């Protein structure tokens, strides 16, 4: 990805693939995907705080679920579960695919 304009499309493609691949044979899987789908938002830039005082520009992909939301980290090409803090979203070390991060709340 060369520019920020490529990142939202990349995020949407990753999420669409996850939603196609997520096991929905049982009710729990169906409910997880439906809740995730309802929480999705258009990707938007956000500054995320990491341990050690590091900040990074990332992309918010879900609306908050309580104090949590899912963020995409372009430097790592994966998703993270962040908690809201007085200083903005804080990475809490839950990384992987978007649905998995969302469902870990």
C-alpha atoms as a PDB file:
ATOM      1  CA  UNK A   1       0.000   0.000   0.000  1.00  0.00           C
ATOM      2  CA  UNK A   2       1.474   3.261  -1.108  1.00  0.00           C
ATOM      3  CA  UNK A   3      -0.957   5.813   0.293  1.00  0.00           C
ATOM      4  CA  UNK A   4      -3.597   6.178   2.964  1.00  0.00           C
ATOM      5  CA  UNK A   5      -6.253   6.011   0.252  1.00  0.00           C
ATOM      6  CA  UNK A   6      -5.335   2.341  -0.292  1.00  0.00           C
ATOM      7  CA  UNK A   7      -5.668   1.431   3.396  1.00  0.00           C
ATOM      8  CA  UNK A   8      -9.482   1.700   3.805  1.00  0.00           C
ATOM      9  CA  UNK A   9     -10.004  -0.547   0.781  1.00  0.00           C
ATOM     10  CA  UNK A  10      -7.471  -3.035   2.118  1.00  0.00           C
ATOM     11  CA  UNK A  11      -9.191  -3.046   5.528  1.00  0.00           C
ATOM     12  CA  UNK A  12     -12.603  -3.609   3.931  1.00  0.00           C
ATOM     13  CA  UNK A  13     -11.236  -6.487   1.828  1.00  0.00           C
ATOM     14  CA  UNK A  14      -9.678  -8.157   4.895  1.00  0.00           C
ATOM     15  CA  UNK A  15     -12.923  -7.848   6.853  1.00  0.00           C
ATOM     16  CA  UNK A  16     -15.076  -9.077   3.954  1.00  0.00           C
ATOM     17  CA  UNK A  17     -12.862 -12.159   3.661  1.00  0.00           C
ATOM     18  CA  UNK A  18     -13.057 -12.795   7.406  1.00  0.00           C
ATOM     19  CA  UNK A  19     -16.840 -12.553   7.340  1.00  0.00           C
ATOM     20  CA  UNK A  20     -17.028 -15.045   4.449  1.00  0.00           C
ATOM     21  CA  UNK A  21     -14.666 -17.459   6.196  1.00  0.00           C
ATOM     22  CA  UNK A  22     -16.059 -17.194   9.740  1.00  0.00           C
ATOM     23  CA  UNK A  23     -17.817 -20.399  10.846  1.00  0.00           C
ATOM     24  CA  UNK A  24     -21.534 -19.639  11.045  1.00  0.00           C
ATOM     25  CA  UNK A  25     -22.907 -23.173  11.136  1.00  0.00           C
ATOM     26  CA  UNK A  26     -24.107 -22.682  14.713  1.00  0.00           C
ATOM     27  CA  UNK A  27     -26.065 -19.909  16.369  1.00  0.00           C
ATOM     28  CA  UNK A  28     -23.042 -18.575  18.271  1.00  0.00           C
ATOM     29  CA  UNK A  29     -21.113 -18.023  15.039  1.00  0.00           C
ATOM     30  CA  UNK A  30     -24.093 -16.363  13.401  1.00  0.00           C
ATOM     31  CA  UNK A  31     -24.588 -14.052  16.387  1.00  0.00           C
ATOM     32  CA  UNK A  32     -20.895 -13.144  16.486  1.00  0.00           C
ATOM     33  CA  UNK A  33     -20.803 -12.165  12.818  1.00  0.00           C
ATOM     34  CA  UNK A  34     -24.065 -10.226  13.094  1.00  0.00           C
ATOM     35  CA  UNK A  35     -22.884  -8.270  16.158  1.00  0.00           C
ATOM     36  CA  UNK A  36     -19.577  -7.531  14.435  1.00  0.00           C
ATOM     37  CA  UNK A  37     -21.362  -6.402  11.259  1.00  0.00           C
ATOM     38  CA  UNK A  38     -23.507  -3.977  13.283  1.00  0.00           C
ATOM     39  CA  UNK A  39     -20.432  -2.538  15.016  1.00  0.00           C
ATOM     40  CA  UNK A  40     -18.525  -1.858  11.783  1.00  0.00           C
ATOM     41  CA  UNK A  41     -17.866   1.703  10.724  1.00  0.00           C
ATOM     42  CA  UNK A  42     -16.088   3.298   7.803  1.00  0.00           C
ATOM     43  CA  UNK A  43     -12.369   3.070   8.593  1.00  0.00           C
ATOM     44  CA  UNK A  44     -11.013   6.323   9.967  1.00  0.00           C
ATOM     45  CA  UNK A  45      -7.602   7.411  11.151  1.00  0.00           C
ATOM     46  CA  UNK A  46      -6.941   7.476  14.863  1.00  0.00           C
ATOM     47  CA  UNK A  47      -3.825   7.841  17.002  1.00  0.00           C
ATOM     48  CA  UNK A  48      -3.322   4.762  19.182  1.00  0.00           C
ATOM     49  CA  UNK A  49      -1.204   4.620  22.343  1.00  0.00           C
ATOM     50  CA  UNK A  50       1.100   1.653  22.953  1.00  0.00           C
ATOM     51  CA  UNK A  51       3.113   0.682  26.015  1.00  0.00           C
ATOM     52  CA  UNK A  52       6.310   2.626  26.440  1.00  0.00           C
ATOM     53  CA  UNK A  53       4.708   5.901  25.384  1.00  0.00           C
ATOM     54  CA  UNK A  54       4.705   4.999  21.686  1.00  0.00           C
ATOM     55  CA  UNK A  55       1.918   6.335  19.471  1.00  0.00           C
ATOM     56  CA  UNK A  56       1.008   5.266  15.970  1.00  0.00           C
ATOM     57  CA  UNK A  57      -1.527   6.339  13.374  1.00  0.00           C
ATOM     58  CA  UNK A  58      -3.943   3.448  12.909  1.00  0.00           C
ATOM     59  CA  UNK A  59      -7.491   2.999  11.624  1.00  0.00           C
ATOM     60  CA  UNK A  60     -10.623   2.550  13.743  1.00  0.00           C
ATOM     61  CA  UNK A  61     -12.905  -0.088  12.178  1.00  0.00           C
ATOM     62  CA  UNK A  62     -15.670  -0.571  14.778  1.00  0.00           C
ATOM     63  CA  UNK A  63     -17.740   1.708  16.921  1.00  0.00           C
ATOM     64  CA  UNK A  64     -17.016   1.298  20.635  1.00  0.00           C
ATOM     65  CA  UNK A  65     -18.368  -1.784  22.401  1.00  0.00           C
ATOM     66  CA  UNK A  66     -18.381  -0.405  25.920  1.00  0.00           C
ATOM     67  CA  UNK A  67     -14.824   0.909  26.348  1.00  0.00           C
ATOM     68  CA  UNK A  68     -13.429  -1.304  23.546  1.00  0.00           C
ATOM     69  CA  UNK A  69     -13.045  -0.950  19.803  1.00  0.00           C
ATOM     70  CA  UNK A  70     -11.185  -2.725  17.031  1.00  0.00           C
ATOM     71  CA  UNK A  71      -8.312  -0.925  15.333  1.00  0.00           C
ATOM     72  CA  UNK A  72      -6.287  -1.836  12.232  1.00  0.00           C
ATOM     73  CA  UNK A  73      -2.500  -1.459  12.535  1.00  0.00           C
ATOM     74  CA  UNK A  74      -1.111  -0.838   9.044  1.00  0.00           C
ATOM     75  CA  UNK A  75       2.511  -1.345  10.128  1.00  0.00           C
ATOM     76  CA  UNK A  76       1.703  -4.914  11.238  1.00  0.00           C
ATOM     77  CA  UNK A  77      -1.208  -5.645   8.836  1.00  0.00           C
ATOM     78  CA  UNK A  78      -3.448  -6.983  11.589  1.00  0.00           C
ATOM     79  CA  UNK A  79      -6.144  -5.846  13.972  1.00  0.00           C
ATOM     80  CA  UNK A  80      -5.991  -4.915  17.645  1.00  0.00           C
ATOM     81  CA  UNK A  81      -8.479  -4.562  20.459  1.00  0.00           C
ATOM     82  CA  UNK A  82      -8.055  -1.190  22.130  1.00  0.00           C
ATOM     83  CA  UNK A  83      -9.584   0.261  25.264  1.00  0.00           C
ATOM     84  CA  UNK A  84     -10.563   3.907  25.546  1.00  0.00           C
ATOM     85  CA  UNK A  85      -8.440   5.956  27.932  1.00  0.00           C
ATOM     86  CA  UNK A  86      -8.134   9.612  28.879  1.00  0.00           C
ATOM     87  CA  UNK A  87      -5.465   9.853  26.176  1.00  0.00           C
ATOM     88  CA  UNK A  88      -7.328   8.027  23.398  1.00  0.00           C
ATOM     89  CA  UNK A  89      -7.334   4.367  22.357  1.00  0.00           C
ATOM     90  CA  UNK A  90      -4.807   2.176  24.179  1.00  0.00           C
ATOM     91  CA  UNK A  91      -3.562  -1.092  22.658  1.00  0.00           C
ATOM     92  CA  UNK A  92      -4.119  -3.900  25.183  1.00  0.00           C
ATOM     93  CA  UNK A  93      -2.196  -6.634  23.376  1.00  0.00           C
ATOM     94  CA  UNK A  94      -5.096  -8.524  21.796  1.00  0.00           C
ATOM     95  CA  UNK A  95      -4.075  -8.863  18.141  1.00  0.00           C
ATOM     96  CA  UNK A  96      -5.138 -10.910  15.131  1.00  0.00           C
ATOM     97  CA  UNK A  97      -8.174 -10.887  12.884  1.00  0.00           C
ATOM     98  CA  UNK A  98     -10.906  -8.289  13.314  1.00  0.00           C
ATOM     99  CA  UNK A  99     -13.733 -10.650  14.318  1.00  0.00           C
ATOM    100  CA  UNK A 100     -11.497 -12.466  16.801  1.00  0.00           C
ATOM    101  CA  UNK A 101     -10.478  -9.189  18.445  1.00  0.00           C
ATOM    102  CA  UNK A 102     -14.091  -8.010  18.561  1.00  0.00           C
ATOM    103  CA  UNK A 103     -15.359 -11.306  19.974  1.00  0.00           C
ATOM    104  CA  UNK A 104     -12.761 -11.345  22.747  1.00  0.00           C
ATOM    105  CA  UNK A 105     -14.658  -8.643  24.678  1.00  0.00           C
END
